[in-house]
PDB file of C-alpha atoms in Angstrom:
ATOM      1  CA  UNK A   1     -56.726  59.768  16.532  1.00  0.00           C
ATOM      2  CA  UNK A   2     -55.512  56.379  17.674  1.00  0.00           C
ATOM      3  CA  UNK A   3     -51.856  57.378  17.974  1.00  0.00           C
ATOM      4  CA  UNK A   4     -50.471  57.578  21.504  1.00  0.00           C
ATOM      5  CA  UNK A   5     -47.646  59.886  20.420  1.00  0.00           C
ATOM      6  CA  UNK A   6     -48.300  63.604  20.241  1.00  0.00           C
ATOM      7  CA  UNK A   7     -48.144  64.956  16.676  1.00  0.00           C
ATOM      8  CA  UNK A   8     -45.554  67.634  15.896  1.00  0.00           C
ATOM      9  CA  UNK A   9     -46.035  70.570  13.525  1.00  0.00           C
ATOM     10  CA  UNK A  10     -42.844  72.184  12.225  1.00  0.00           C
ATOM     11  CA  UNK A  11     -42.160  75.587  10.783  1.00  0.00           C
ATOM     12  CA  UNK A  12     -39.953  75.426   7.663  1.00  0.00           C
ATOM     13  CA  UNK A  13     -37.351  78.182   7.144  1.00  0.00           C
ATOM     14  CA  UNK A  14     -35.195  78.648  10.226  1.00  0.00           C
ATOM     15  CA  UNK A  15     -36.530  75.455  11.809  1.00  0.00           C
ATOM     16  CA  UNK A  16     -36.110  72.556   9.378  1.00  0.00           C
ATOM     17  CA  UNK A  17     -34.195  74.295   6.603  1.00  0.00           C
ATOM     18  CA  UNK A  18     -31.365  76.808   6.783  1.00  0.00           C
ATOM     19  CA  UNK A  19     -31.898  79.119   3.792  1.00  0.00           C
ATOM     20  CA  UNK A  20     -28.128  79.830   3.845  1.00  0.00           C
ATOM     21  CA  UNK A  21     -28.565  83.146   2.070  1.00  0.00           C
ATOM     22  CA  UNK A  22     -31.007  81.839  -0.508  1.00  0.00           C
ATOM     23  CA  UNK A  23     -33.818  84.013   0.833  1.00  0.00           C
ATOM     24  CA  UNK A  24     -31.898  87.157   1.740  1.00  0.00           C
ATOM     25  CA  UNK A  25     -29.795  87.118  -1.427  1.00  0.00           C
ATOM     26  CA  UNK A  26     -32.969  86.729  -3.456  1.00  0.00           C
ATOM     27  CA  UNK A  27     -34.699  89.616  -1.709  1.00  0.00           C
ATOM     28  CA  UNK A  28     -31.655  91.832  -2.195  1.00  0.00           C
ATOM     29  CA  UNK A  29     -31.411  90.909  -5.887  1.00  0.00           C
ATOM     30  CA  UNK A  30     -35.117  91.547  -6.467  1.00  0.00           C
ATOM     31  CA  UNK A  31     -35.027  94.934  -4.750  1.00  0.00           C
ATOM     32  CA  UNK A  32     -31.940  96.017  -6.653  1.00  0.00           C
ATOM     33  CA  UNK A  33     -33.444  94.901  -9.964  1.00  0.00           C
ATOM     34  CA  UNK A  34     -36.464  97.115  -9.272  1.00  0.00           C
ATOM     35  CA  UNK A  35     -34.238 100.070  -8.355  1.00  0.00           C
ATOM     36  CA  UNK A  36     -35.177  99.940  -4.686  1.00  0.00           C
ATOM     37  CA  UNK A  37     -32.880 100.314  -1.644  1.00  0.00           C
ATOM     38  CA  UNK A  38     -31.535  97.081  -0.146  1.00  0.00           C
ATOM     39  CA  UNK A  39     -31.831  96.948   3.669  1.00  0.00           C
ATOM     40  CA  UNK A  40     -28.882  96.064   5.906  1.00  0.00           C
ATOM     41  CA  UNK A  41     -28.201  92.371   6.491  1.00  0.00           C
ATOM     42  CA  UNK A  42     -29.797  92.304   9.930  1.00  0.00           C
ATOM     43  CA  UNK A  43     -33.049  93.615   8.449  1.00  0.00           C
ATOM     44  CA  UNK A  44     -32.875  91.101   5.602  1.00  0.00           C
ATOM     45  CA  UNK A  45     -32.423  88.314   8.169  1.00  0.00           C
ATOM     46  CA  UNK A  46     -35.458  89.607  10.086  1.00  0.00           C
ATOM     47  CA  UNK A  47     -37.542  89.064   6.950  1.00  0.00           C
ATOM     48  CA  UNK A  48     -37.063  85.292   7.124  1.00  0.00           C
ATOM     49  CA  UNK A  49     -40.142  83.682   8.658  1.00  0.00           C
ATOM     50  CA  UNK A  50     -42.938  86.239   8.335  1.00  0.00           C
ATOM     51  CA  UNK A  51     -45.019  86.368   5.165  1.00  0.00           C
ATOM     52  CA  UNK A  52     -42.826  87.787   2.402  1.00  0.00           C
ATOM     53  CA  UNK A  53     -45.279  90.430   1.199  1.00  0.00           C
ATOM     54  CA  UNK A  54     -45.713  91.755   4.747  1.00  0.00           C
ATOM     55  CA  UNK A  55     -41.951  91.956   5.277  1.00  0.00           C
ATOM     56  CA  UNK A  56     -41.365  93.680   1.961  1.00  0.00           C
ATOM     57  CA  UNK A  57     -43.917  96.332   2.839  1.00  0.00           C
ATOM     58  CA  UNK A  58     -43.004  96.852   6.502  1.00  0.00           C
ATOM     59  CA  UNK A  59     -39.249  96.159   6.607  1.00  0.00           C
ATOM     60  CA  UNK A  60     -37.953  96.857   3.100  1.00  0.00           C
ATOM     61  CA  UNK A  61     -40.529  99.641   2.664  1.00  0.00           C
ATOM     62  CA  UNK A  62     -41.419  98.499  -0.847  1.00  0.00           C
ATOM     63  CA  UNK A  63     -44.090 100.725  -2.432  1.00  0.00           C
ATOM     64  CA  UNK A  64     -47.354  98.825  -2.850  1.00  0.00           C
ATOM     65  CA  UNK A  65     -47.266  99.455  -6.595  1.00  0.00           C
ATOM     66  CA  UNK A  66     -43.925  97.632  -6.819  1.00  0.00           C
ATOM     67  CA  UNK A  67     -44.794  94.702  -4.555  1.00  0.00           C
ATOM     68  CA  UNK A  68     -45.900  92.199  -7.186  1.00  0.00           C
ATOM     69  CA  UNK A  69     -42.854  92.911  -9.369  1.00  0.00           C
ATOM     70  CA  UNK A  70     -40.430  92.448  -6.464  1.00  0.00           C
ATOM     71  CA  UNK A  71     -42.100  89.189  -5.402  1.00  0.00           C
ATOM     72  CA  UNK A  72     -42.017  87.899  -8.987  1.00  0.00           C
ATOM     73  CA  UNK A  73     -38.289  88.639  -9.310  1.00  0.00           C
ATOM     74  CA  UNK A  74     -37.627  87.082  -5.921  1.00  0.00           C
ATOM     75  CA  UNK A  75     -39.476  83.872  -6.772  1.00  0.00           C
ATOM     76  CA  UNK A  76     -37.565  83.563 -10.043  1.00  0.00           C
ATOM     77  CA  UNK A  77     -34.276  83.871  -8.160  1.00  0.00           C
ATOM     78  CA  UNK A  78     -35.366  81.487  -5.419  1.00  0.00           C
ATOM     79  CA  UNK A  79     -36.474  78.732  -7.770  1.00  0.00           C
ATOM     80  CA  UNK A  80     -33.372  79.037  -9.948  1.00  0.00           C
ATOM     81  CA  UNK A  81     -30.749  79.559  -7.238  1.00  0.00           C
ATOM     82  CA  UNK A  82     -32.057  80.012  -3.721  1.00  0.00           C
ATOM     83  CA  UNK A  83     -33.351  76.502  -3.091  1.00  0.00           C
ATOM     84  CA  UNK A  84     -29.962  75.093  -4.073  1.00  0.00           C
ATOM     85  CA  UNK A  85     -28.305  77.302  -1.444  1.00  0.00           C
ATOM     86  CA  UNK A  86     -30.471  75.901   1.355  1.00  0.00           C
ATOM     87  CA  UNK A  87     -29.597  72.970   3.575  1.00  0.00           C
ATOM     88  CA  UNK A  88     -31.215  70.975   6.343  1.00  0.00           C
ATOM     89  CA  UNK A  89     -30.100  71.915   9.825  1.00  0.00           C
ATOM     90  CA  UNK A  90     -27.819  69.289  11.419  1.00  0.00           C
ATOM     91  CA  UNK A  91     -29.761  66.398  12.914  1.00  0.00           C
ATOM     92  CA  UNK A  92     -33.134  67.316  11.391  1.00  0.00           C
ATOM     93  CA  UNK A  93     -33.259  64.390   8.972  1.00  0.00           C
ATOM     94  CA  UNK A  94     -32.485  61.966  11.809  1.00  0.00           C
ATOM     95  CA  UNK A  95     -35.247  63.479  13.963  1.00  0.00           C
ATOM     96  CA  UNK A  96     -37.845  63.217  11.201  1.00  0.00           C
ATOM     97  CA  UNK A  97     -36.863  59.673  10.254  1.00  0.00           C
ATOM     98  CA  UNK A  98     -36.933  58.672  13.935  1.00  0.00           C
ATOM     99  CA  UNK A  99     -40.432  60.095  14.306  1.00  0.00           C
ATOM    100  CA  UNK A 100     -41.550  58.236  11.191  1.00  0.00           C
ATOM    101  CA  UNK A 101     -40.200  54.951  12.554  1.00  0.00           C
ATOM    102  CA  UNK A 102     -41.924  55.570  15.893  1.00  0.00           C
ATOM    103  CA  UNK A 103     -45.232  56.388  14.199  1.00  0.00           C
ATOM    104  CA  UNK A 104     -45.307  59.996  15.397  1.00  0.00           C
ATOM    105  CA  UNK A 105     -47.369  62.097  12.941  1.00  0.00           C
ATOM    106  CA  UNK A 106     -45.616  65.218  11.699  1.00  0.00           C
ATOM    107  CA  UNK A 107     -46.681  68.182   9.592  1.00  0.00           C
ATOM    108  CA  UNK A 108     -45.315  71.456   8.234  1.00  0.00           C
ATOM    109  CA  UNK A 109     -46.998  74.831   8.707  1.00  0.00           C
ATOM    110  CA  UNK A 110     -45.185  77.682   6.997  1.00  0.00           C
ATOM    111  CA  UNK A 111     -45.989  81.133   5.686  1.00  0.00           C
ATOM    112  CA  UNK A 112     -44.053  80.254   2.536  1.00  0.00           C
ATOM    113  CA  UNK A 113     -46.447  79.564  -0.361  1.00  0.00           C
ATOM    114  CA  UNK A 114     -47.641  75.985  -0.044  1.00  0.00           C
ATOM    115  CA  UNK A 115     -46.505  74.812  -3.478  1.00  0.00           C
ATOM    116  CA  UNK A 116     -43.066  76.288  -2.933  1.00  0.00           C
ATOM    117  CA  UNK A 117     -42.813  74.641   0.480  1.00  0.00           C
ATOM    118  CA  UNK A 118     -43.492  71.277  -1.151  1.00  0.00           C
ATOM    119  CA  UNK A 119     -40.737  71.942  -3.693  1.00  0.00           C
ATOM    120  CA  UNK A 120     -38.232  72.811  -0.950  1.00  0.00           C
ATOM    121  CA  UNK A 121     -39.040  69.711   1.081  1.00  0.00           C
ATOM    122  CA  UNK A 122     -38.885  67.558  -2.047  1.00  0.00           C
ATOM    123  CA  UNK A 123     -35.492  69.076  -2.920  1.00  0.00           C
ATOM    124  CA  UNK A 124     -34.179  67.844   0.431  1.00  0.00           C
ATOM    125  CA  UNK A 125     -35.854  64.449   0.098  1.00  0.00           C
ATOM    126  CA  UNK A 126     -38.030  64.744   3.198  1.00  0.00           C
ATOM    127  CA  UNK A 127     -41.453  65.641   1.783  1.00  0.00           C
ATOM    128  CA  UNK A 128     -42.654  62.056   2.137  1.00  0.00           C
ATOM    129  CA  UNK A 129     -42.103  62.134   5.907  1.00  0.00           C
ATOM    130  CA  UNK A 130     -44.970  64.591   6.500  1.00  0.00           C
ATOM    131  CA  UNK A 131     -48.666  63.781   6.691  1.00  0.00           C
ATOM    132  CA  UNK A 132     -49.470  67.406   5.917  1.00  0.00           C
ATOM    133  CA  UNK A 133     -47.652  70.321   4.300  1.00  0.00           C
ATOM    134  CA  UNK A 134     -49.539  73.573   4.708  1.00  0.00           C
ATOM    135  CA  UNK A 135     -48.565  77.097   3.687  1.00  0.00           C
ATOM    136  CA  UNK A 136     -49.933  80.365   2.429  1.00  0.00           C
ATOM    137  CA  UNK A 137     -51.651  80.859  -0.927  1.00  0.00           C
ATOM    138  CA  UNK A 138     -49.464  80.242  -3.960  1.00  0.00           C
ATOM    139  CA  UNK A 139     -50.926  83.463  -5.349  1.00  0.00           C
ATOM    140  CA  UNK A 140     -49.386  85.930  -2.919  1.00  0.00           C
ATOM    141  CA  UNK A 141     -51.654  88.714  -4.141  1.00  0.00           C
ATOM    142  CA  UNK A 142     -54.754  86.656  -3.398  1.00  0.00           C
ATOM    143  CA  UNK A 143     -56.927  87.117  -0.318  1.00  0.00           C
ATOM    144  CA  UNK A 144     -58.116  83.516  -0.563  1.00  0.00           C
ATOM    145  CA  UNK A 145     -56.755  80.644   1.491  1.00  0.00           C
ATOM    146  CA  UNK A 146     -55.332  80.740   5.030  1.00  0.00           C
ATOM    147  CA  UNK A 147     -54.273  84.141   6.328  1.00  0.00           C
ATOM    148  CA  UNK A 148     -51.595  84.211   9.020  1.00  0.00           C
ATOM    149  CA  UNK A 149     -49.739  81.511  10.873  1.00  0.00           C
ATOM    150  CA  UNK A 150     -52.673  80.634  13.129  1.00  0.00           C
ATOM    151  CA  UNK A 151     -54.874  79.710  10.149  1.00  0.00           C
ATOM    152  CA  UNK A 152     -52.102  77.681   8.525  1.00  0.00           C
ATOM    153  CA  UNK A 153     -51.502  75.739  11.738  1.00  0.00           C
ATOM    154  CA  UNK A 154     -55.255  75.140  12.018  1.00  0.00           C
ATOM    155  CA  UNK A 155     -55.241  73.571   8.540  1.00  0.00           C
ATOM    156  CA  UNK A 156     -52.363  71.285   9.523  1.00  0.00           C
ATOM    157  CA  UNK A 157     -54.250  70.231  12.659  1.00  0.00           C
ATOM    158  CA  UNK A 158     -57.303  69.415  10.561  1.00  0.00           C
ATOM    159  CA  UNK A 159     -55.163  67.259   8.261  1.00  0.00           C
ATOM    160  CA  UNK A 160     -53.792  65.432  11.300  1.00  0.00           C
ATOM    161  CA  UNK A 161     -57.365  64.961  12.612  1.00  0.00           C
ATOM    162  CA  UNK A 162     -56.438  66.261  16.046  1.00  0.00           C
ATOM    163  CA  UNK A 163     -56.766  69.296  18.297  1.00  0.00           C
ATOM    164  CA  UNK A 164     -53.592  68.463  20.203  1.00  0.00           C
ATOM    165  CA  UNK A 165     -50.057  68.765  18.876  1.00  0.00           C
ATOM    166  CA  UNK A 166     -46.751  70.479  19.613  1.00  0.00           C
ATOM    167  CA  UNK A 167     -45.558  73.333  17.414  1.00  0.00           C
ATOM    168  CA  UNK A 168     -41.851  73.818  16.705  1.00  0.00           C
ATOM    169  CA  UNK A 169     -40.614  77.103  15.277  1.00  0.00           C
ATOM    170  CA  UNK A 170     -37.970  79.798  15.328  1.00  0.00           C
ATOM    171  CA  UNK A 171     -39.961  83.056  15.335  1.00  0.00           C
ATOM    172  CA  UNK A 172     -42.567  84.806  17.460  1.00  0.00           C
ATOM    173  CA  UNK A 173     -45.322  84.249  14.896  1.00  0.00           C
ATOM    174  CA  UNK A 174     -44.846  80.479  15.292  1.00  0.00           C
ATOM    175  CA  UNK A 175     -45.506  80.828  19.008  1.00  0.00           C
ATOM    176  CA  UNK A 176     -48.469  83.149  18.468  1.00  0.00           C
ATOM    177  CA  UNK A 177     -49.984  80.825  15.871  1.00  0.00           C
ATOM    178  CA  UNK A 178     -49.595  77.859  18.201  1.00  0.00           C
ATOM    179  CA  UNK A 179     -51.155  79.675  21.170  1.00  0.00           C
ATOM    180  CA  UNK A 180     -54.088  80.769  19.002  1.00  0.00           C
ATOM    181  CA  UNK A 181     -54.760  77.068  18.376  1.00  0.00           C
ATOM    182  CA  UNK A 182     -54.287  76.052  22.015  1.00  0.00           C
ATOM    183  CA  UNK A 183     -50.889  74.442  21.401  1.00  0.00           C
ATOM    184  CA  UNK A 184     -47.560  74.611  23.171  1.00  0.00           C
ATOM    185  CA  UNK A 185     -44.672  75.852  21.049  1.00  0.00           C
ATOM    186  CA  UNK A 186     -41.051  74.816  21.405  1.00  0.00           C
ATOM    187  CA  UNK A 187     -38.635  77.426  20.096  1.00  0.00           C
ATOM    188  CA  UNK A 188     -35.418  76.474  18.331  1.00  0.00           C
ATOM    189  CA  UNK A 189     -32.363  78.606  18.955  1.00  0.00           C
ATOM    190  CA  UNK A 190     -30.713  77.896  15.601  1.00  0.00           C
ATOM    191  CA  UNK A 191     -33.160  80.017  13.607  1.00  0.00           C
ATOM    192  CA  UNK A 192     -33.547  83.743  13.021  1.00  0.00           C
ATOM    193  CA  UNK A 193     -35.227  85.099  16.147  1.00  0.00           C
ATOM    194  CA  UNK A 194     -33.378  87.910  17.926  1.00  0.00           C
ATOM    195  CA  UNK A 195     -32.297  87.123  21.490  1.00  0.00           C
ATOM    196  CA  UNK A 196     -35.293  86.892  23.783  1.00  0.00           C
ATOM    197  CA  UNK A 197     -37.965  86.922  21.063  1.00  0.00           C
ATOM    198  CA  UNK A 198     -39.132  83.352  21.591  1.00  0.00           C
ATOM    199  CA  UNK A 199     -39.191  83.579  25.388  1.00  0.00           C
ATOM    200  CA  UNK A 200     -41.048  86.873  25.247  1.00  0.00           C
ATOM    201  CA  UNK A 201     -43.572  85.391  22.814  1.00  0.00           C
ATOM    202  CA  UNK A 202     -44.359  82.565  25.233  1.00  0.00           C
ATOM    203  CA  UNK A 203     -42.463  79.525  23.945  1.00  0.00           C
ATOM    204  CA  UNK A 204     -42.599  76.774  26.584  1.00  0.00           C
ATOM    205  CA  UNK A 205     -38.860  76.258  26.129  1.00  0.00           C
ATOM    206  CA  UNK A 206     -36.114  77.137  23.676  1.00  0.00           C
ATOM    207  CA  UNK A 207     -33.743  74.356  22.623  1.00  0.00           C
ATOM    208  CA  UNK A 208     -30.331  74.622  21.013  1.00  0.00           C
ATOM    209  CA  UNK A 209     -29.907  71.108  19.594  1.00  0.00           C
ATOM    210  CA  UNK A 210     -32.080  68.499  17.909  1.00  0.00           C
ATOM    211  CA  UNK A 211     -31.384  66.171  20.835  1.00  0.00           C
ATOM    212  CA  UNK A 212     -32.805  68.831  23.121  1.00  0.00           C
ATOM    213  CA  UNK A 213     -35.794  69.195  20.813  1.00  0.00           C
ATOM    214  CA  UNK A 214     -36.668  65.503  20.992  1.00  0.00           C
ATOM    215  CA  UNK A 215     -36.283  65.543  24.779  1.00  0.00           C
ATOM    216  CA  UNK A 216     -38.556  68.585  25.070  1.00  0.00           C
ATOM    217  CA  UNK A 217     -41.233  66.963  22.889  1.00  0.00           C
ATOM    218  CA  UNK A 218     -41.097  63.817  24.998  1.00  0.00           C
ATOM    219  CA  UNK A 219     -41.434  65.866  28.216  1.00  0.00           C
ATOM    220  CA  UNK A 220     -44.523  67.618  26.882  1.00  0.00           C
ATOM    221  CA  UNK A 221     -45.918  64.268  25.783  1.00  0.00           C
ATOM    222  CA  UNK A 222     -45.463  62.870  29.294  1.00  0.00           C
ATOM    223  CA  UNK A 223     -47.185  65.889  30.824  1.00  0.00           C
ATOM    224  CA  UNK A 224     -50.096  65.520  28.402  1.00  0.00           C
ATOM    225  CA  UNK A 225     -50.385  61.787  29.080  1.00  0.00           C
ATOM    226  CA  UNK A 226     -50.432  62.399  32.837  1.00  0.00           C
ATOM    227  CA  UNK A 227     -53.093  65.079  32.458  1.00  0.00           C
ATOM    228  CA  UNK A 228     -55.255  62.787  30.341  1.00  0.00           C
ATOM    229  CA  UNK A 229     -54.860  60.048  32.945  1.00  0.00           C
ATOM    230  CA  UNK A 230     -56.106  62.394  35.655  1.00  0.00           C
ATOM    231  CA  UNK A 231     -59.124  63.289  33.536  1.00  0.00           C
ATOM    232  CA  UNK A 232     -59.992  59.624  33.057  1.00  0.00           C
ATOM    233  CA  UNK A 233     -59.566  58.891  36.776  1.00  0.00           C
ATOM    234  CA  UNK A 234     -62.017  61.686  37.543  1.00  0.00           C
ATOM    235  CA  UNK A 235     -64.471  60.080  35.157  1.00  0.00           C
ATOM    236  CA  UNK A 236     -64.729  63.223  33.100  1.00  0.00           C
ATOM    237  CA  UNK A 237     -63.515  61.978  29.713  1.00  0.00           C
TER     238      UNK A 237
END
């Protein structure tokens, strides 16, 4: 890469976009329509971020035979209603537009199906600000395509033609996926992680505002630049 600014890879739900009930309401509606118990709200909130099929099986305890039907009903709800309930978190548009003006490459890595992620970002008018939008397989029953957050982040890195970037996310799997790719992860406190989850997972810092996020990215960039300078001075490029 020729850019001097460190690229940033963002998670989607809970980081860029507040689902504002669009996800949890959709899960509840899909479960009820299939005659299945609806978990308490705190458990529904915990399902935001991880891969939907995994959460349905492990949190909502959906029988495997019912999984495809529940996902299908959920996706119908989400496309018709849920996306319209979502909103960008305060300050996110300004951050992304500022990065675009500064020439900082940005990408999205989400466990939401990739095509659906593109629709969400397009709905909010920010899809054109990303050099890469990567997600899980659009066929959620398929074993093809990237599996897990680490693989999705790796695809975004490949699109950015770099091995160095900063990950930004709101859940432990964002941190784990970043670490698996040798990246630092900044946690955002406005998402859906329970208290302490991001620190325990190994986030380099947890920020509470978009101003704090930009400052944290710039600090990491300075540290990286200083480290690269030391390498060059040692003659070991």
